[in-house]
GROMACS .gro file of C-alpha atoms in nm:
model
  224
    1MET     CA    1  10.660   7.929  16.115
    2THR     CA    2  10.836   7.617  15.990
    3ALA     CA    3  10.643   7.297  16.054
    4THR     CA    4  10.789   6.948  16.071
    5ILE     CA    5  10.712   6.723  15.776
    6SER     CA    6  10.564   6.396  15.900
    7LEU     CA    7  10.659   6.109  15.673
    8PRO     CA    8  10.507   5.760  15.670
    9PRO     CA    9  10.725   5.497  15.838
   10THR     CA   10  10.743   5.290  15.521
   11ALA     CA   11  10.889   5.572  15.312
   12GLU     CA   12  11.219   5.486  15.151
   13ALA     CA   13  11.338   5.846  15.151
   14ASP     CA   14  11.473   6.012  15.464
   15ASP     CA   15  11.492   6.379  15.557
   16ARG     CA   16  11.835   6.416  15.400
   17SER     CA   17  11.698   6.325  15.057
   18LEU     CA   18  11.430   6.598  15.067
   19PRO     CA   19  11.485   6.916  14.867
   20SER     CA   20  11.579   7.235  15.049
   21ALA     CA   21  11.233   7.375  14.966
   22SER     CA   22  11.083   7.130  15.217
   23SER     CA   23  11.225   7.335  15.504
   24SER     CA   24  10.925   7.568  15.474
   25LEU     CA   25  10.673   7.309  15.357
   26ARG     CA   26  10.393   7.248  15.604
   27LEU     CA   27  10.282   6.894  15.537
   28SER     CA   28  10.168   6.596  15.741
   29LEU     CA   29  10.122   6.252  15.586
   30ALA     CA   30   9.934   5.954  15.726
   31PRO     CA   31  10.131   5.634  15.785
   32ALA     CA   32  10.027   5.320  15.606
   33GLY     CA   33   9.724   5.168  15.777
   34PRO     CA   34   9.529   4.841  15.755
   35ALA     CA   35   9.265   5.011  15.541
   36PRO     CA   36   9.275   5.323  15.325
   37ALA     CA   37   9.162   5.635  15.509
   38LEU     CA   38   8.949   5.908  15.357
   39LEU     CA   39   9.244   6.145  15.379
   40ASP     CA   40   9.613   6.078  15.329
   41GLY     CA   41   9.729   6.379  15.526
   42ALA     CA   42   9.712   6.758  15.537
   43TRP     CA   43   9.884   7.041  15.354
   44TRP     CA   44   9.906   7.390  15.500
   45PRO     CA   45  10.013   7.621  15.217
   46HIS     CA   46  10.141   7.973  15.275
   47SER     CA   47   9.906   8.124  15.017
   48ARG     CA   48   9.627   8.047  14.770
   49ASP     CA   49   9.867   8.073  14.476
   50LEU     CA   50   9.882   7.725  14.323
   51GLY     CA   51  10.160   7.823  14.086
   52ALA     CA   52  10.381   7.924  14.378
   53GLU     CA   53  10.280   7.650  14.624
   54LEU     CA   54  10.264   7.331  14.415
   55PRO     CA   55  10.634   7.302  14.317
   56ALA     CA   56  10.753   7.254  14.676
   57LEU     CA   57  10.473   7.006  14.747
   58ALA     CA   58  10.543   6.798  14.437
   59ALA     CA   59  10.916   6.802  14.504
   60VAL     CA   60  10.859   6.630  14.839
   61LEU     CA   61  10.587   6.388  14.726
   62ASP     CA   62  10.752   6.269  14.404
   63PRO     CA   63  11.011   6.051  14.586
   64LEU     CA   64  10.746   5.914  14.820
   65TRP     CA   65  10.444   5.855  14.600
   66GLY     CA   66  10.588   5.854  14.253
   67ARG     CA   67  10.590   6.141  14.009
   68ILE     CA   68  10.283   6.359  14.056
   69THR     CA   69  10.139   6.420  13.712
   70ARG     CA   70   9.803   6.580  13.784
   71VAL     CA   71   9.620   6.757  14.066
   72THR     CA   72   9.263   6.874  14.097
   73VAL     CA   73   9.105   7.131  14.328
   74ASN     CA   74   8.768   7.285  14.396
   75PRO     CA   75   8.796   7.648  14.279
   76THR     CA   76   8.580   7.774  14.568
   77HIS     CA   77   8.890   7.870  14.768
   78TRP     CA   78   9.138   7.913  14.483
   79PRO     CA   79   9.105   8.246  14.301
   80VAL     CA   80   9.320   8.128  14.007
   81VAL     CA   81   9.352   7.770  13.883
   82PRO     CA   82   9.632   7.740  13.626
   83ARG     CA   83   9.614   7.467  13.364
   84LYS     CA   84   9.977   7.361  13.419
   85VAL     CA   85  10.241   7.418  13.685
   86PRO     CA   86  10.613   7.346  13.621
   87VAL     CA   87  10.776   7.149  13.902
   88SER     CA   88  11.106   6.963  13.941
   89GLY     CA   89  11.189   6.855  13.586
   90HIS     CA   90  10.831   6.806  13.468
   91THR     CA   91  10.490   6.967  13.443
   92VAL     CA   92  10.187   6.899  13.661
   93LYS     CA   93   9.848   6.940  13.499
   94VAL     CA   94   9.585   7.110  13.710
   95GLY     CA   95   9.212   7.049  13.687
   96TRP     CA   96   8.912   7.151  13.891
   97PHE     CA   97   8.571   7.022  13.997
   98LEU     CA   98   8.288   7.192  14.182
   99ALA     CA   99   8.022   6.948  14.301
  100GLN     CA  100   8.243   6.643  14.262
  101GLN     CA  101   8.526   6.754  14.492
  102ASP     CA  102   8.539   6.868  14.852
  103PRO     CA  103   8.625   7.241  14.864
  104HIS     CA  104   8.890   7.177  15.131
  105GLU     CA  105   9.062   6.891  14.950
  106LEU     CA  106   9.351   6.853  14.706
  107LEU     CA  107   9.354   6.544  14.486
  108LEU     CA  108   9.690   6.423  14.355
  109LEU     CA  109   9.738   6.163  14.081
  110SER     CA  110  10.042   5.960  13.984
  111TYR     CA  111  10.046   5.734  13.681
  112ARG     CA  112  10.277   5.495  13.863
  113ALA     CA  113  10.124   5.472  14.210
  114GLY     CA  114   9.764   5.592  14.219
  115ARG     CA  115   9.586   5.881  14.388
  116TRP     CA  116   9.592   6.063  14.722
  117ASN     CA  117   9.368   6.312  14.898
  118LEU     CA  118   9.506   6.589  15.118
  119LEU     CA  119   9.318   6.826  15.343
  120VAL     CA  120   9.408   7.183  15.248
  121ILE     CA  121   9.432   7.399  15.560
  122PRO     CA  122   9.360   7.768  15.487
  123PRO     CA  123   9.680   7.975  15.499
  124GLN     CA  124   9.541   8.215  15.763
  125THR     CA  125   9.456   7.937  16.010
  126ALA     CA  126   9.586   7.982  16.364
  127PRO     CA  127   9.883   7.755  16.447
  128ALA     CA  128   9.703   7.564  16.723
  129GLU     CA  129   9.402   7.493  16.502
  130ALA     CA  130   9.627   7.397  16.209
  131ALA     CA  131   9.821   7.155  16.430
  132TRP     CA  132   9.497   6.983  16.531
  133LEU     CA  133   9.384   6.959  16.168
  134MET     CA  134   9.715   6.815  16.054
  135ALA     CA  135   9.705   6.549  16.323
  136ALA     CA  136   9.340   6.460  16.253
  137ALA     CA  137   9.391   6.437  15.876
  138SER     CA  138   9.698   6.216  15.927
  139ASP     CA  139   9.515   5.959  16.138
  140PRO     CA  140   9.534   5.629  15.944
  141LEU     CA  141   9.199   5.530  16.096
  142GLY     CA  142   9.031   5.860  16.023
  143THR     CA  143   8.680   5.855  15.877
  144SER     CA  144   8.612   6.229  15.846
  145THR     CA  145   8.603   6.422  15.522
  146ALA     CA  146   8.803   6.739  15.474
  147SER     CA  147   8.498   6.963  15.518
  148ARG     CA  148   8.390   6.778  15.831
  149LEU     CA  149   8.731   6.826  15.991
  150MET     CA  150   8.720   7.197  15.909
  151ALA     CA  151   8.373   7.224  16.065
  152GLU     CA  152   8.490   7.041  16.380
  153ALA     CA  153   8.793   7.268  16.412
  154ALA     CA  154   8.577   7.580  16.372
  155SER     CA  155   8.330   7.454  16.633
  156THR     CA  156   8.609   7.379  16.880
  157ALA     CA  157   8.767   7.721  16.827
  158GLU     CA  158   8.431   7.894  16.878
  159ALA     CA  159   8.365   7.702  17.200
  160ALA     CA  160   8.711   7.791  17.333
  161SER     CA  161   8.657   8.156  17.245
  162THR     CA  162   8.322   8.161  17.424
  163ALA     CA  163   8.469   7.998  17.735
  164GLU     CA  164   8.747   8.257  17.752
  165ALA     CA  165   8.518   8.559  17.700
  166PRO     CA  166   8.496   8.782  18.015
  167ARG     CA  167   8.167   8.765  18.196
  168PRO     CA  168   7.996   9.070  18.354
  169PRO     CA  169   8.041   9.086  18.733
  170THR     CA  170   7.753   8.940  18.930
  171VAL     CA  171   7.598   9.142  19.213
  172PRO     CA  172   7.568   8.941  19.537
  173VAL     CA  173   7.217   8.871  19.658
  174SER     CA  174   7.273   9.075  19.974
  175ASP     CA  175   7.378   9.379  19.767
  176ARG     CA  176   7.073   9.345  19.545
  177ARG     CA  177   6.850   9.340  19.854
  178VAL     CA  178   7.015   9.655  19.989
  179GLU     CA  179   6.971   9.829  19.652
  180ARG     CA  180   6.605   9.726  19.637
  181ALA     CA  181   6.538   9.847  19.994
  182ALA     CA  182   6.707  10.180  19.918
  183SER     CA  183   6.496  10.222  19.605
  184GLU     CA  184   6.175  10.151  19.796
  185SER     CA  185   6.278  10.400  20.066
  186ASP     CA  186   6.342  10.668  19.802
  187ARG     CA  187   5.997  10.612  19.654
  188ALA     CA  188   5.835  10.645  20.000
  189VAL     CA  189   6.014  10.976  20.062
  190GLU     CA  190   5.900  11.108  19.724
  191ALA     CA  191   5.539  11.008  19.803
  192VAL     CA  192   5.547  11.205  20.129
  193TRP     CA  193   5.704  11.502  19.954
  194ASP     CA  194   5.431  11.500  19.691
  195SER     CA  195   5.157  11.477  19.954
  196GLU     CA  196   5.295  11.786  20.130
  197GLY     CA  197   5.308  11.987  19.810
  198GLY     CA  198   5.682  11.965  19.768
  199HIS     CA  199   5.676  11.919  19.390
  200GLU     CA  200   5.379  12.153  19.337
  201ALA     CA  201   5.484  12.443  19.564
  202ARG     CA  202   5.431  12.789  19.417
  203ASP     CA  203   5.619  13.115  19.476
  204PRO     CA  204   5.388  13.343  19.677
  205ALA     CA  205   5.524  13.648  19.495
  206VAL     CA  206   5.413  13.506  19.163
  207HIS     CA  207   5.084  13.362  19.276
  208PRO     CA  208   4.944  13.583  19.564
  209ALA     CA  209   4.706  13.417  19.795
  210THR     CA  210   4.339  13.483  19.727
  211THR     CA  211   4.146  13.668  20.004
  212PRO     CA  212   3.881  13.437  20.135
  213ALA     CA  213   3.523  13.563  20.089
  214THR     CA  214   3.315  13.657  20.395
  215ALA     CA  215   3.036  13.412  20.451
  216THR     CA  216   2.683  13.573  20.441
  217PRO     CA  217   2.419  13.424  20.667
  218ALA     CA  218   2.154  13.245  20.474
  219HIS     CA  219   1.868  13.400  20.689
  220PRO     CA  220   1.952  13.752  20.819
  221PRO     CA  221   1.783  13.836  21.149
  222THR     CA  222   1.461  14.041  21.128
  223GLY     CA  223   1.386  14.335  21.364
  224ARG     CA  224   1.089  14.330  21.585
   0.00000   0.00000   0.00000
């Protein structure tokens, strides 16, 4: 998927001045606002390989923000953090921080222009979720951190998944009443069957009937 690169309106460079590598770069930048936002945009890399991903990013940002000389990441989501990455005609130094930097953020530094913060969207993110994240991180009035935006996107995706999950069919009340009445009728039939010896019947051939004993009078008659 090739995403459109959103450039700030005040940028002096146009699309024709961008390197050919930008055709596959997934980047969204916030326009200049009245006050600095927490995030300056979002970057959706194709992998977690900084050595392979940074050159294309720096090639696009150098004409816009000034030469990028250093970047820092949180190594939580980056398996390998190289010390240096060669980009267009120069080298970008790479550093890392744990507690001091948001795990979903990329910090870029330029000696000439300053610093910028980009939300890093995980490469495996679904396109619809990534589109929402790119738009939210590019809002010049945004006040959310990178981690907060990721949490909001995950919550929204979970809610949508729950809403779309198939529900078990419900049994109408009338059907439930019929089933209950049938069950009660079955139990009544079984009770009658038990009372008549249905479940306890014996085979006469196996258990012959016992001959009843002849009753003897308690006081036999006496002769005169």
